[in-house]
PDB file of C-alpha atoms and ligand atoms in Angstrom:
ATOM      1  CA  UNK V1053     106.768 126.694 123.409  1.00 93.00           C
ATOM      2  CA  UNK V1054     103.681 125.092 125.302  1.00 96.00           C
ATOM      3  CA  UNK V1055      99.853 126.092 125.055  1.00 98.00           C
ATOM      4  CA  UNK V1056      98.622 125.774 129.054  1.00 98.00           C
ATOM      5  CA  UNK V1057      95.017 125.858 129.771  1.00 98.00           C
ATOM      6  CA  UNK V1058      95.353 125.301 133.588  1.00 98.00           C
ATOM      7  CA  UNK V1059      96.521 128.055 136.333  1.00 98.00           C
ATOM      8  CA  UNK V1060      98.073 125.356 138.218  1.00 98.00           C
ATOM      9  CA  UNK V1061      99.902 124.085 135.677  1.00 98.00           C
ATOM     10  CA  UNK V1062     101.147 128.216 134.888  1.00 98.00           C
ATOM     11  CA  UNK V1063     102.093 128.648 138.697  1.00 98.00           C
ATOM     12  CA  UNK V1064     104.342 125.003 138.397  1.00 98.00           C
ATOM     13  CA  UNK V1065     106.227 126.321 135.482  1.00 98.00           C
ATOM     14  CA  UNK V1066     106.587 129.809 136.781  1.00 98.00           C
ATOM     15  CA  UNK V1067     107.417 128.313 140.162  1.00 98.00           C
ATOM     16  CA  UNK V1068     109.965 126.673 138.453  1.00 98.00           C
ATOM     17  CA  UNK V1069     111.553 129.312 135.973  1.00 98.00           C
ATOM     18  CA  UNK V1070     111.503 131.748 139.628  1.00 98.00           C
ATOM     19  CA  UNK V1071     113.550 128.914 141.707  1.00 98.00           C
ATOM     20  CA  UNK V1072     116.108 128.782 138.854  1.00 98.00           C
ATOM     21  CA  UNK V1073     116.647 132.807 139.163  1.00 98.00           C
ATOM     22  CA  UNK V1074     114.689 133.648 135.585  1.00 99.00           C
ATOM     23  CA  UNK V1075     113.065 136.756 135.083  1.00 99.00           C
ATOM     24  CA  UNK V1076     109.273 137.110 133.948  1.00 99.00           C
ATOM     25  CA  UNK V1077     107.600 139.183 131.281  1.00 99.00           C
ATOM     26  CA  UNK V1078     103.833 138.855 130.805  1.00 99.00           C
ATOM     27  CA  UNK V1079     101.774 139.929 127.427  1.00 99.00           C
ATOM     28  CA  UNK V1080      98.111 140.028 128.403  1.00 98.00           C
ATOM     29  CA  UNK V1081      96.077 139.663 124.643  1.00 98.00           C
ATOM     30  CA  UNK V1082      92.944 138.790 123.659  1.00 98.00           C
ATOM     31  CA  UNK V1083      94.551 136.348 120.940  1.00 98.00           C
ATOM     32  CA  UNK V1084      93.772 136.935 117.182  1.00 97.00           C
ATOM     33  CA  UNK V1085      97.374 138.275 117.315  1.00 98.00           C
ATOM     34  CA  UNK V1086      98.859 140.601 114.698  1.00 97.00           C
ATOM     35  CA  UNK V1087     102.623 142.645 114.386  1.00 97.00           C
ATOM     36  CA  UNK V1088     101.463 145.033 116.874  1.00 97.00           C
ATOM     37  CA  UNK V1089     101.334 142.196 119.551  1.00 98.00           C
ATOM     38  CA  UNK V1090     104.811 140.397 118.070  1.00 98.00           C
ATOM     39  CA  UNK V1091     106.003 143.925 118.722  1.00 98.00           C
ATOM     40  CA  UNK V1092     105.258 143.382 122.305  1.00 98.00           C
ATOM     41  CA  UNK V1093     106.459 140.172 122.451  1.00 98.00           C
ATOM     42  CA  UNK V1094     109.823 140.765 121.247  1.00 98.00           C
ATOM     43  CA  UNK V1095     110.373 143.694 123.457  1.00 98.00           C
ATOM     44  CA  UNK V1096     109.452 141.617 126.342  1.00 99.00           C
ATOM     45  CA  UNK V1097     111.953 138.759 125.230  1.00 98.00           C
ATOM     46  CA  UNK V1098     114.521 140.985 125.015  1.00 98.00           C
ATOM     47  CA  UNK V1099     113.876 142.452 128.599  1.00 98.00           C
ATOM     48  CA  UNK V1100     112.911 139.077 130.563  1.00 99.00           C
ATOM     49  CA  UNK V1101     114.539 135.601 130.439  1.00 98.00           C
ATOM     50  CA  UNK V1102     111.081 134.256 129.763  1.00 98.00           C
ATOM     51  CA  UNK V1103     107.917 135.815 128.275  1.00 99.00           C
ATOM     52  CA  UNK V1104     104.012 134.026 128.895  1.00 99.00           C
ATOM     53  CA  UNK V1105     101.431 135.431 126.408  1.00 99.00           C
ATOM     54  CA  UNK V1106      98.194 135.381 128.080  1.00 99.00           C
ATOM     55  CA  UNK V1107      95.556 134.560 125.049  1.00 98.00           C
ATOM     56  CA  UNK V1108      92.031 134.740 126.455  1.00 98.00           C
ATOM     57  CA  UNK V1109      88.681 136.672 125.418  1.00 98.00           C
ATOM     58  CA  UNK V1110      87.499 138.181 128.241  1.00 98.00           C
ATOM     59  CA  UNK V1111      83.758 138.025 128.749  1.00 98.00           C
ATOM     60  CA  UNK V1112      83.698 140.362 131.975  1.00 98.00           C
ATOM     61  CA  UNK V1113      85.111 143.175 129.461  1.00 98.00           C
ATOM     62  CA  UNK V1114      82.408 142.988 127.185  1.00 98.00           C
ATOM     63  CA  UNK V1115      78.678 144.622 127.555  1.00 97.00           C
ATOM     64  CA  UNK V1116      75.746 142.458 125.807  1.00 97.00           C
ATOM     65  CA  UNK V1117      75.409 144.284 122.678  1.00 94.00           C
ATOM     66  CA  UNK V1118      79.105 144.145 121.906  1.00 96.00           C
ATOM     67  CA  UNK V1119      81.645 141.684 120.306  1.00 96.00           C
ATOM     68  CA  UNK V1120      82.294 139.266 122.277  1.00 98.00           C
ATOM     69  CA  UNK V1121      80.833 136.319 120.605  1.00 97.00           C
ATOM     70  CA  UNK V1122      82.123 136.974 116.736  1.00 95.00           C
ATOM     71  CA  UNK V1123      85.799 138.041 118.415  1.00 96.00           C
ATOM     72  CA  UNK V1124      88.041 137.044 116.066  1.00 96.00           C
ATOM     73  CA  UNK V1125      90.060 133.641 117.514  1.00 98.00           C
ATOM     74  CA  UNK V1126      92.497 131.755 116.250  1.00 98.00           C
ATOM     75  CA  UNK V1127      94.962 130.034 118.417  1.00 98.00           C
ATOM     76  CA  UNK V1128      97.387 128.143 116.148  1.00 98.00           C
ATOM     77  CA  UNK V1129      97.889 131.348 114.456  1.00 98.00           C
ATOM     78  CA  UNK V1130      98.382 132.635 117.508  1.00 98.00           C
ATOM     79  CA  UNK V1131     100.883 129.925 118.668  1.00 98.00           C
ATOM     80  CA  UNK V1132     102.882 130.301 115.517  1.00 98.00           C
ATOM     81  CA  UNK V1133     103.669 134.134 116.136  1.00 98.00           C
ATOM     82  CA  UNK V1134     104.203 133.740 119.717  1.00 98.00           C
ATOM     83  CA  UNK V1135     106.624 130.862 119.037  1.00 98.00           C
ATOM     84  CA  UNK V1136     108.700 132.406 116.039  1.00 98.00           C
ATOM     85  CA  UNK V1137     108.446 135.958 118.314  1.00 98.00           C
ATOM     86  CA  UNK V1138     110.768 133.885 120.958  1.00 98.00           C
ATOM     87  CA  UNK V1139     107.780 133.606 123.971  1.00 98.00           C
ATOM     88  CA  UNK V1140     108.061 130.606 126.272  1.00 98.00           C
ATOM     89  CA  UNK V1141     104.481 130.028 126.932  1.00 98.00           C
ATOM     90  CA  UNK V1142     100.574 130.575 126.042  1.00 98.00           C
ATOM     91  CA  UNK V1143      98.039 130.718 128.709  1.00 99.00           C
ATOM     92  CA  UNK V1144      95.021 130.012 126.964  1.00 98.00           C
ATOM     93  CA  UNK V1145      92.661 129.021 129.858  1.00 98.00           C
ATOM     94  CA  UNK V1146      88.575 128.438 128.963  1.00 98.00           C
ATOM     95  CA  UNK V1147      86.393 131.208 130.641  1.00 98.00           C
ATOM     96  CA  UNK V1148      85.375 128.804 133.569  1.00 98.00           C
ATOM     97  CA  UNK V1149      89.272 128.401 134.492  1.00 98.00           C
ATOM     98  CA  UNK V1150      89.429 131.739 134.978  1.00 98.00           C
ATOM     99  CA  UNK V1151      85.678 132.798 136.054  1.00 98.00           C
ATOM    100  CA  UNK V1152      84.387 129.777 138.122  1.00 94.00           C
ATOM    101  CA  UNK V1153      81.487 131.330 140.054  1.00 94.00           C
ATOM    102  CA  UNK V1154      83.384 133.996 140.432  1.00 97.00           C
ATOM    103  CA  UNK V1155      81.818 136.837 142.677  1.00 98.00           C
ATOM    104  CA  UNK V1156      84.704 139.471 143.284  1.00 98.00           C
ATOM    105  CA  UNK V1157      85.688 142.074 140.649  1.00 98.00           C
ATOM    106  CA  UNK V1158      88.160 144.787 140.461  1.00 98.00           C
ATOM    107  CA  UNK V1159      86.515 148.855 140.321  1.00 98.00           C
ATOM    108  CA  UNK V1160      88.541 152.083 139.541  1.00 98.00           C
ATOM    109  CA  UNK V1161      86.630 155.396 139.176  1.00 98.00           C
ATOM    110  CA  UNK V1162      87.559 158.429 137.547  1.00 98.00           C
ATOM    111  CA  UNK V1163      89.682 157.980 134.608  1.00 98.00           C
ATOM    112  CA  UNK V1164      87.713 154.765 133.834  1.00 98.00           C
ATOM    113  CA  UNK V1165      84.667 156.964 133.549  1.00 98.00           C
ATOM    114  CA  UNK V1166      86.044 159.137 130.596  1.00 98.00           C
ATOM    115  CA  UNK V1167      86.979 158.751 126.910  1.00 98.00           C
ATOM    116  CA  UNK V1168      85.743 154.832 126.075  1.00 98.00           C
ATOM    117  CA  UNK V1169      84.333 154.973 129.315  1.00 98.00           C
ATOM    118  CA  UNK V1170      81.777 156.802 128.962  1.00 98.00           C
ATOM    119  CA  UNK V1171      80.135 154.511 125.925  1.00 96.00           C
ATOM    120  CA  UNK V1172      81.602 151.887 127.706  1.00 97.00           C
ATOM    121  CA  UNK V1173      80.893 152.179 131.515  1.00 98.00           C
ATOM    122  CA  UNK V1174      81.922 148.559 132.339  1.00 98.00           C
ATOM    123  CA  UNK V1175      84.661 147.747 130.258  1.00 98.00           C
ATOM    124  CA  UNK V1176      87.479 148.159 132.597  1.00 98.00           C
ATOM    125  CA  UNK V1177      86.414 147.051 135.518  1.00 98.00           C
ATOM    126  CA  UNK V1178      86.177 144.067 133.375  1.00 98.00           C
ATOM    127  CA  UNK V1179      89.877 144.927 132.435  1.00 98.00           C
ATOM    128  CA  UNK V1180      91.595 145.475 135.568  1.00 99.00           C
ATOM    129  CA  UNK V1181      89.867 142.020 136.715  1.00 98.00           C
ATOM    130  CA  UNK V1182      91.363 140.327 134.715  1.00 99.00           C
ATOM    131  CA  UNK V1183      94.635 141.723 134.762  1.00 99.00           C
ATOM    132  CA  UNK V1184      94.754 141.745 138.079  1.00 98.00           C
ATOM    133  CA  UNK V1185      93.992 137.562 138.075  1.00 98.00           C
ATOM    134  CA  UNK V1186      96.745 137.345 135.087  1.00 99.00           C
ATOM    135  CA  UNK V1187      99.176 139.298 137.268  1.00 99.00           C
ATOM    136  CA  UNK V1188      98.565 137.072 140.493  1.00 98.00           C
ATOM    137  CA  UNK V1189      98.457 133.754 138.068  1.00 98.00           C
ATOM    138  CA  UNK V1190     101.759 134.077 136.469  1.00 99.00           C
ATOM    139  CA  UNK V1191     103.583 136.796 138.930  1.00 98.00           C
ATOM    140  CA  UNK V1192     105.210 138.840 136.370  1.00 99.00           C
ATOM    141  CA  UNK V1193     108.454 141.195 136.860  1.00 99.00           C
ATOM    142  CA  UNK V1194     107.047 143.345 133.839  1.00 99.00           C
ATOM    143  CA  UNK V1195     103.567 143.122 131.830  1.00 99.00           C
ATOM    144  CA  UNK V1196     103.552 144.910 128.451  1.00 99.00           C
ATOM    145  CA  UNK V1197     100.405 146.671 126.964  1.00 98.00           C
ATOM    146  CA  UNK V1198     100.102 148.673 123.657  1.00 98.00           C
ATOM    147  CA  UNK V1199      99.998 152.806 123.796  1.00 98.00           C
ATOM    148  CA  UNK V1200      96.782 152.334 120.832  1.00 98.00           C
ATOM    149  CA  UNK V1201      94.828 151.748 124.512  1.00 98.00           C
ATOM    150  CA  UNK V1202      95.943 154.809 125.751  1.00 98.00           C
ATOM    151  CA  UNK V1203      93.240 154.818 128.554  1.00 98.00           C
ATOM    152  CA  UNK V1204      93.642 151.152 129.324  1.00 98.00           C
ATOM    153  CA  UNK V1205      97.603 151.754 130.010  1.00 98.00           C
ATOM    154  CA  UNK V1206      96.807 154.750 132.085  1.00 98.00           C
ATOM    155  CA  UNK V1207      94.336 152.470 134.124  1.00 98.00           C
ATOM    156  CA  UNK V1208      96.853 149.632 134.197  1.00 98.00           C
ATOM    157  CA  UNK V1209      99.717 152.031 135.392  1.00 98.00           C
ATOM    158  CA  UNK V1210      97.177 153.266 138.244  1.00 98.00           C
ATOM    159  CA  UNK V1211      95.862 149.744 139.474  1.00 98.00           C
ATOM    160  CA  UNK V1212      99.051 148.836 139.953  1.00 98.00           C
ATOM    161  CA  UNK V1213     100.056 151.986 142.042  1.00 98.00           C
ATOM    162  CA  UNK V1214      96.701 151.884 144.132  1.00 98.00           C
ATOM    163  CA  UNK V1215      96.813 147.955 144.320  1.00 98.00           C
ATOM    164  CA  UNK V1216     100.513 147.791 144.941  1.00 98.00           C
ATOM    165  CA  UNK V1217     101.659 144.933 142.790  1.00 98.00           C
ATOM    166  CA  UNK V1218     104.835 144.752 142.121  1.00 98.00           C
ATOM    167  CA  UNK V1219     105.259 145.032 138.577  1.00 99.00           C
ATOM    168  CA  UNK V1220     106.864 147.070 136.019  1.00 99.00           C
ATOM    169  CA  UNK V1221     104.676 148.212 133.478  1.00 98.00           C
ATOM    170  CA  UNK V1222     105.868 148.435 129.886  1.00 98.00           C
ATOM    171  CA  UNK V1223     104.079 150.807 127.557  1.00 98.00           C
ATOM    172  CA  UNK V1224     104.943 150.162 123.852  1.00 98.00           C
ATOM    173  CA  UNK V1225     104.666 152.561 120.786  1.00 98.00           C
ATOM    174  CA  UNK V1226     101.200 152.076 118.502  1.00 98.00           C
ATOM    175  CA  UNK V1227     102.336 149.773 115.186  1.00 98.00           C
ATOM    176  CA  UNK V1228     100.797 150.598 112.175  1.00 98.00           C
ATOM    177  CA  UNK V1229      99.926 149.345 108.884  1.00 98.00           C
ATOM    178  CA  UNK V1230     101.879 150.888 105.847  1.00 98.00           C
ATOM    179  CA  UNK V1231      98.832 153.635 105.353  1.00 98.00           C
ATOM    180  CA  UNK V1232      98.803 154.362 108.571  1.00 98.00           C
ATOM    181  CA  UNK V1233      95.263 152.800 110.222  1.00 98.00           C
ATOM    182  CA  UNK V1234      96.870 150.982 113.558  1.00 98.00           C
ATOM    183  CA  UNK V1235      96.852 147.773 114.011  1.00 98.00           C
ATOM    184  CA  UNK V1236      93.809 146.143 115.312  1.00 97.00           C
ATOM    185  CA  UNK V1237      92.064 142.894 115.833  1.00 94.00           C
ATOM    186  CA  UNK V1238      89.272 144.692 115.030  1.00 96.00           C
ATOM    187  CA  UNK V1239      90.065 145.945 111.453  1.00 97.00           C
ATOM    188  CA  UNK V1240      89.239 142.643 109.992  1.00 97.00           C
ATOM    189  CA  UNK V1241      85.312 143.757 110.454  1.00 97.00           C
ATOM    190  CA  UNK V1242      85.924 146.338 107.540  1.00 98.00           C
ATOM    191  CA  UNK V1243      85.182 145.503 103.873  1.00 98.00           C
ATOM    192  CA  UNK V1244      86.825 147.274 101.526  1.00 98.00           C
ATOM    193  CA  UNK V1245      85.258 150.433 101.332  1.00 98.00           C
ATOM    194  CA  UNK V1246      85.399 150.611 105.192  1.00 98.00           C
ATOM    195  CA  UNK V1247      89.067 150.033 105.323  1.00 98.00           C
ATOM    196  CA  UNK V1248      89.659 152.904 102.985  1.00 98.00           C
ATOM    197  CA  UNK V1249      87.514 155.122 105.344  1.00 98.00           C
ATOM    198  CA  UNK V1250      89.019 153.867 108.334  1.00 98.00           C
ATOM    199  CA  UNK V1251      92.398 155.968 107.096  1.00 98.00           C
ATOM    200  CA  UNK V1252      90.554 158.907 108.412  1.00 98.00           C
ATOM    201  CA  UNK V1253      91.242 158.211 111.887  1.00 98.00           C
ATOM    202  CA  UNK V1254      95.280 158.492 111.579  1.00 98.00           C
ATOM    203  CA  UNK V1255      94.897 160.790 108.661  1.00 98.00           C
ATOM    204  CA  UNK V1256      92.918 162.912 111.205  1.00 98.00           C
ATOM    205  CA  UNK V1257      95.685 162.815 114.024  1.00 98.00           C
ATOM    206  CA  UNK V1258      98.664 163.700 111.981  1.00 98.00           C
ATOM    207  CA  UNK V1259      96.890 167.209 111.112  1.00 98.00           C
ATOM    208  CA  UNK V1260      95.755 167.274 114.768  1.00 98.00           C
ATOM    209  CA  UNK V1261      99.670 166.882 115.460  1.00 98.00           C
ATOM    210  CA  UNK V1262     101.131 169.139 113.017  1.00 98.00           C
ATOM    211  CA  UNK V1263      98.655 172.341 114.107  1.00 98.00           C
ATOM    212  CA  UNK V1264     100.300 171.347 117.673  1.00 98.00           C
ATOM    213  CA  UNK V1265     103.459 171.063 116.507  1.00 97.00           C
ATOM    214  CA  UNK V1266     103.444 174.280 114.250  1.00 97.00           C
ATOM    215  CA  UNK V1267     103.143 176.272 117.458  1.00 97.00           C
ATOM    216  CA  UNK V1268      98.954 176.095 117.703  1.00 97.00           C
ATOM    217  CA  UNK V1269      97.894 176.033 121.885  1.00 97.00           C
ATOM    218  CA  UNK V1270      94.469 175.533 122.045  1.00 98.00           C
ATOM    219  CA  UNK V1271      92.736 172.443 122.111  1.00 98.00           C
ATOM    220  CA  UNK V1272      89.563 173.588 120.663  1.00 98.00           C
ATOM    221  CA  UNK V1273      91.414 174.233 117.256  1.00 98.00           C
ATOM    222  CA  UNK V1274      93.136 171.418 117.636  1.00 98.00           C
ATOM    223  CA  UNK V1275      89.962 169.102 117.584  1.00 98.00           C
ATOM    224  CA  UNK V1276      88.279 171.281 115.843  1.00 98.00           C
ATOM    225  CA  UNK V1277      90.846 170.415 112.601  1.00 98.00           C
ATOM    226  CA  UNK V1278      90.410 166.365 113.910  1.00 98.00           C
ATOM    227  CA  UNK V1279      86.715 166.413 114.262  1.00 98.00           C
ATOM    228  CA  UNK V1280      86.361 168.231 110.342  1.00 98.00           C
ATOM    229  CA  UNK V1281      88.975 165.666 109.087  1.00 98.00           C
ATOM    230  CA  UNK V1282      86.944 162.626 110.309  1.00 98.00           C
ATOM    231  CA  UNK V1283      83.919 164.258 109.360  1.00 98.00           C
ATOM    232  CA  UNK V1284      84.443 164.328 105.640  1.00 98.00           C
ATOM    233  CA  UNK V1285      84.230 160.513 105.303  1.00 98.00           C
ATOM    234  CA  UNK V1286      80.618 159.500 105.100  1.00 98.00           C
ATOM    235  CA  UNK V1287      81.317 156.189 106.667  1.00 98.00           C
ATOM    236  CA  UNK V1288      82.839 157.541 109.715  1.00 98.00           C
ATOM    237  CA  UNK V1289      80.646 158.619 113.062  1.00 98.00           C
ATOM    238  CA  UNK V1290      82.820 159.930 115.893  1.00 98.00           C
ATOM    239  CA  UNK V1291      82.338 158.995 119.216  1.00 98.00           C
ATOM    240  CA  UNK V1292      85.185 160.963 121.081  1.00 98.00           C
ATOM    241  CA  UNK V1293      87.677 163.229 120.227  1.00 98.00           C
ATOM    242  CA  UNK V1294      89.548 164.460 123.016  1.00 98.00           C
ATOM    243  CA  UNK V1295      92.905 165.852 124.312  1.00 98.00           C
ATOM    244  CA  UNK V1296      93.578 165.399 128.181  1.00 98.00           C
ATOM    245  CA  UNK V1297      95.906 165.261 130.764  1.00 97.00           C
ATOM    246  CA  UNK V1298      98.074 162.164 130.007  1.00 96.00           C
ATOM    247  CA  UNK V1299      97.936 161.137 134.207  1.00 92.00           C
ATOM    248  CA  UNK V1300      94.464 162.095 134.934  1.00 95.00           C
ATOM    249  CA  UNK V1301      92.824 162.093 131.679  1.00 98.00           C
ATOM    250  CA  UNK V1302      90.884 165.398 132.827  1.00 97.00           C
ATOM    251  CA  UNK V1303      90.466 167.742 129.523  1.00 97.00           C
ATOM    252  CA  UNK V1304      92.346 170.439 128.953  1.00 98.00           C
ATOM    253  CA  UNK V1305      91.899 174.307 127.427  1.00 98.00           C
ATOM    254  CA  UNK V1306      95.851 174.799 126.549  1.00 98.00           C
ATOM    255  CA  UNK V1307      97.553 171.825 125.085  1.00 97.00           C
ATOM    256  CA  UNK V1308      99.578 171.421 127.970  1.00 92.00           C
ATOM    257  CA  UNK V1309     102.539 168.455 127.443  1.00 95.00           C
ATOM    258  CA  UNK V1310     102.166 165.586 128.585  1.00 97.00           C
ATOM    259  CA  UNK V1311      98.991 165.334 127.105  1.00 98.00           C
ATOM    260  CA  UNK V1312      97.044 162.127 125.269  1.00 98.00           C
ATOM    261  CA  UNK V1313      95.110 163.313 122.129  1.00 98.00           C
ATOM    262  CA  UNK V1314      92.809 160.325 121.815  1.00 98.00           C
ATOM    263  CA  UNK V1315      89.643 159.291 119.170  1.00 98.00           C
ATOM    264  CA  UNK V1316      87.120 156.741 119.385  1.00 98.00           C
ATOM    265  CA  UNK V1317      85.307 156.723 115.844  1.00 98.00           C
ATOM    266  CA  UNK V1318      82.604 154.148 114.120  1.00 98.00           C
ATOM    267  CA  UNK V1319      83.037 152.720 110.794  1.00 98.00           C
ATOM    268  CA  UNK V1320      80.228 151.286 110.060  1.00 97.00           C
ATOM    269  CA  UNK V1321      79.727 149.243 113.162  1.00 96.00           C
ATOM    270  CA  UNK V1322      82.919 149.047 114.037  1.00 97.00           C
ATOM    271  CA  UNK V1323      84.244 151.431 116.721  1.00 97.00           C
ATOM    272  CA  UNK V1324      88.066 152.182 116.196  1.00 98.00           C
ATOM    273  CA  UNK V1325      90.410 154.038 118.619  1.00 98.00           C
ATOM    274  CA  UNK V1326      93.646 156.085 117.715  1.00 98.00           C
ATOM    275  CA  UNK V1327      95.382 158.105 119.774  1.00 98.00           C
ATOM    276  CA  UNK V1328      98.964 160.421 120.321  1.00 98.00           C
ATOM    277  CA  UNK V1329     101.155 161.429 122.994  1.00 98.00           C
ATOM    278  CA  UNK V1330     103.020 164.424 123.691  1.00 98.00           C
ATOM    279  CA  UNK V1331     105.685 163.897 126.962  1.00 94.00           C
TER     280      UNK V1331
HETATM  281  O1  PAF C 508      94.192 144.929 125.436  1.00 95.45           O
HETATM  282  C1  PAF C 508      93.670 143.790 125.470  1.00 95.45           C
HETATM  283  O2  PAF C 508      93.807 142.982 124.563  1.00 95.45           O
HETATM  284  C2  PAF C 508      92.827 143.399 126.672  1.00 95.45           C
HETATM  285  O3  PAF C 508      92.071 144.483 127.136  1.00 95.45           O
HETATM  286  C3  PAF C 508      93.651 142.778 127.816  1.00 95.45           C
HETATM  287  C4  PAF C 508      94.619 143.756 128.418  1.00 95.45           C
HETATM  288  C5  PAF C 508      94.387 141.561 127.300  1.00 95.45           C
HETATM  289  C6  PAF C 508      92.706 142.303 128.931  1.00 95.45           C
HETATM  290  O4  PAF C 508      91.797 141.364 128.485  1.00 95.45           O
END
């Protein structure tokens, strides 16, 4: 398995794998990778005859005040996993390779403007951009994304409707740790104490779900139980908690299948998301 820096040396190698009749799966991360992102790997090497994990921080999807400098990064960790999870190739270009005076950018409205949209108003335009490059840099049959970014799947699924690429979008189930907090690059902000609060976030959906699934219909109630849940930790400071439409991500009254119950909640400084699905 190769690390590759340059998109010209990505297109030659998938130029090559397409001329010999191989199928292509793409895993867009930000690196730092953990099981939840093997898990996508190893779906995608079972479904394509060979898999490039895209490993790159993306500025453009940061604000100022946020993370992107202290990002976690670690790319022979990174390279290990991929390898041992069967992938063919990193692409782990240098924000110049992919940015260089760069003046065009990719803009959805709507259901970018909700949920982590609306405390993070330029996040995915700063998303589908560089998708969008990733998917016309290595030419994918099938990308894979994670269902913990709920919204970011939904966006991904309608960027490549609206922009007509010709890709199959994968959404794969959230992996957890044993306790239940989902996997995250992120988690490794928490201390100890934070960790243990974090628990409130899945702790908070499971009641959510159960009230749902014992028969309750409205979504007030519903959040109501979530929002009390979360509450109770003193280290915990919600941002969202919501339950929309899982195509349009407009809120609803009735909890209406399909449906995305989604939360967005601080620990400390961190901001974690969690989410479920009902089809
Ligand atoms: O989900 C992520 O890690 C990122 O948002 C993605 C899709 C790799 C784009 O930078």
């Amino acid at each position: 398995m190769q690390v590759v820096k340059q998109i010209s040396e990505v297109r030659k190698i998938v130029k090559d794998w397409k001329r010999q009749g191989l199928t292509v799966g793409l895993v867009p991360t930000m690196g730092y990778l953990h099981e939840g992102h093997k898990s996508l790997i190893v779906r995608a090497v079972a479904e394509n005859d060979r898999v490039v994990v895209s490993d790159f921080v993306n500025p453009t999807q940061f604000a100022p005040n946020e993370d992107y400098e202290t990002y976690p990064r670690d790319i022979e960790a990174d390279a290990k996993l991929c390898a041992d999870a069967g992938a063919s190739l990193i692409f782990n270009p240098e924000p110049e390779e992919m940015y260089d005076n760069a003046l065009t950018s990719v803009n959805m409205t709507k259901i970018t403007e909700v949920l982590c949209g609306k405390t993070r108003p330029t996040h995915f335009s700063g998303v589908c951009t560089v998708v969008s490059k990733l998917f016309n840099i290595v030419t994918p049959d099938r990308a894979y994304f994670g269902q913990k970014d709920a919204q970011q799947l939904c966006v991904i699924k309608k960027m490549v409707k609206d922009l007509n690429f010709d890709i199959e979008i994968v959404g794969c189930p959230i992996v957890r740790e044993s306790d239940g907090l989902a996997k995250s690059s992120r988690n490794t902000y928490l201390n100890n104490a934070e960790r243990e609060a974090a628990l409130c976030l899945s702790r908070s959906l499971e009641k959510g779900k159960k009230l749902i699934e014992g028969g309750e219909e409205s979504v007030e109630a519903v959040l109501d139980v979530i929002k009390t849940e979360i509450n109770k930790e003193p280290l915990a400071k919600i941002d969202y908690a919501e339950l929309v439409d899982l195509e349009d991500l407009s809120p609803l009254v009735k909890t209406k299948k399909p449906f995305l119950c989604a939360i967005a909640v601080y620990i400390g400084k961190t901001r974690l998301i969690d989410n479920f699905i009902m089809e």
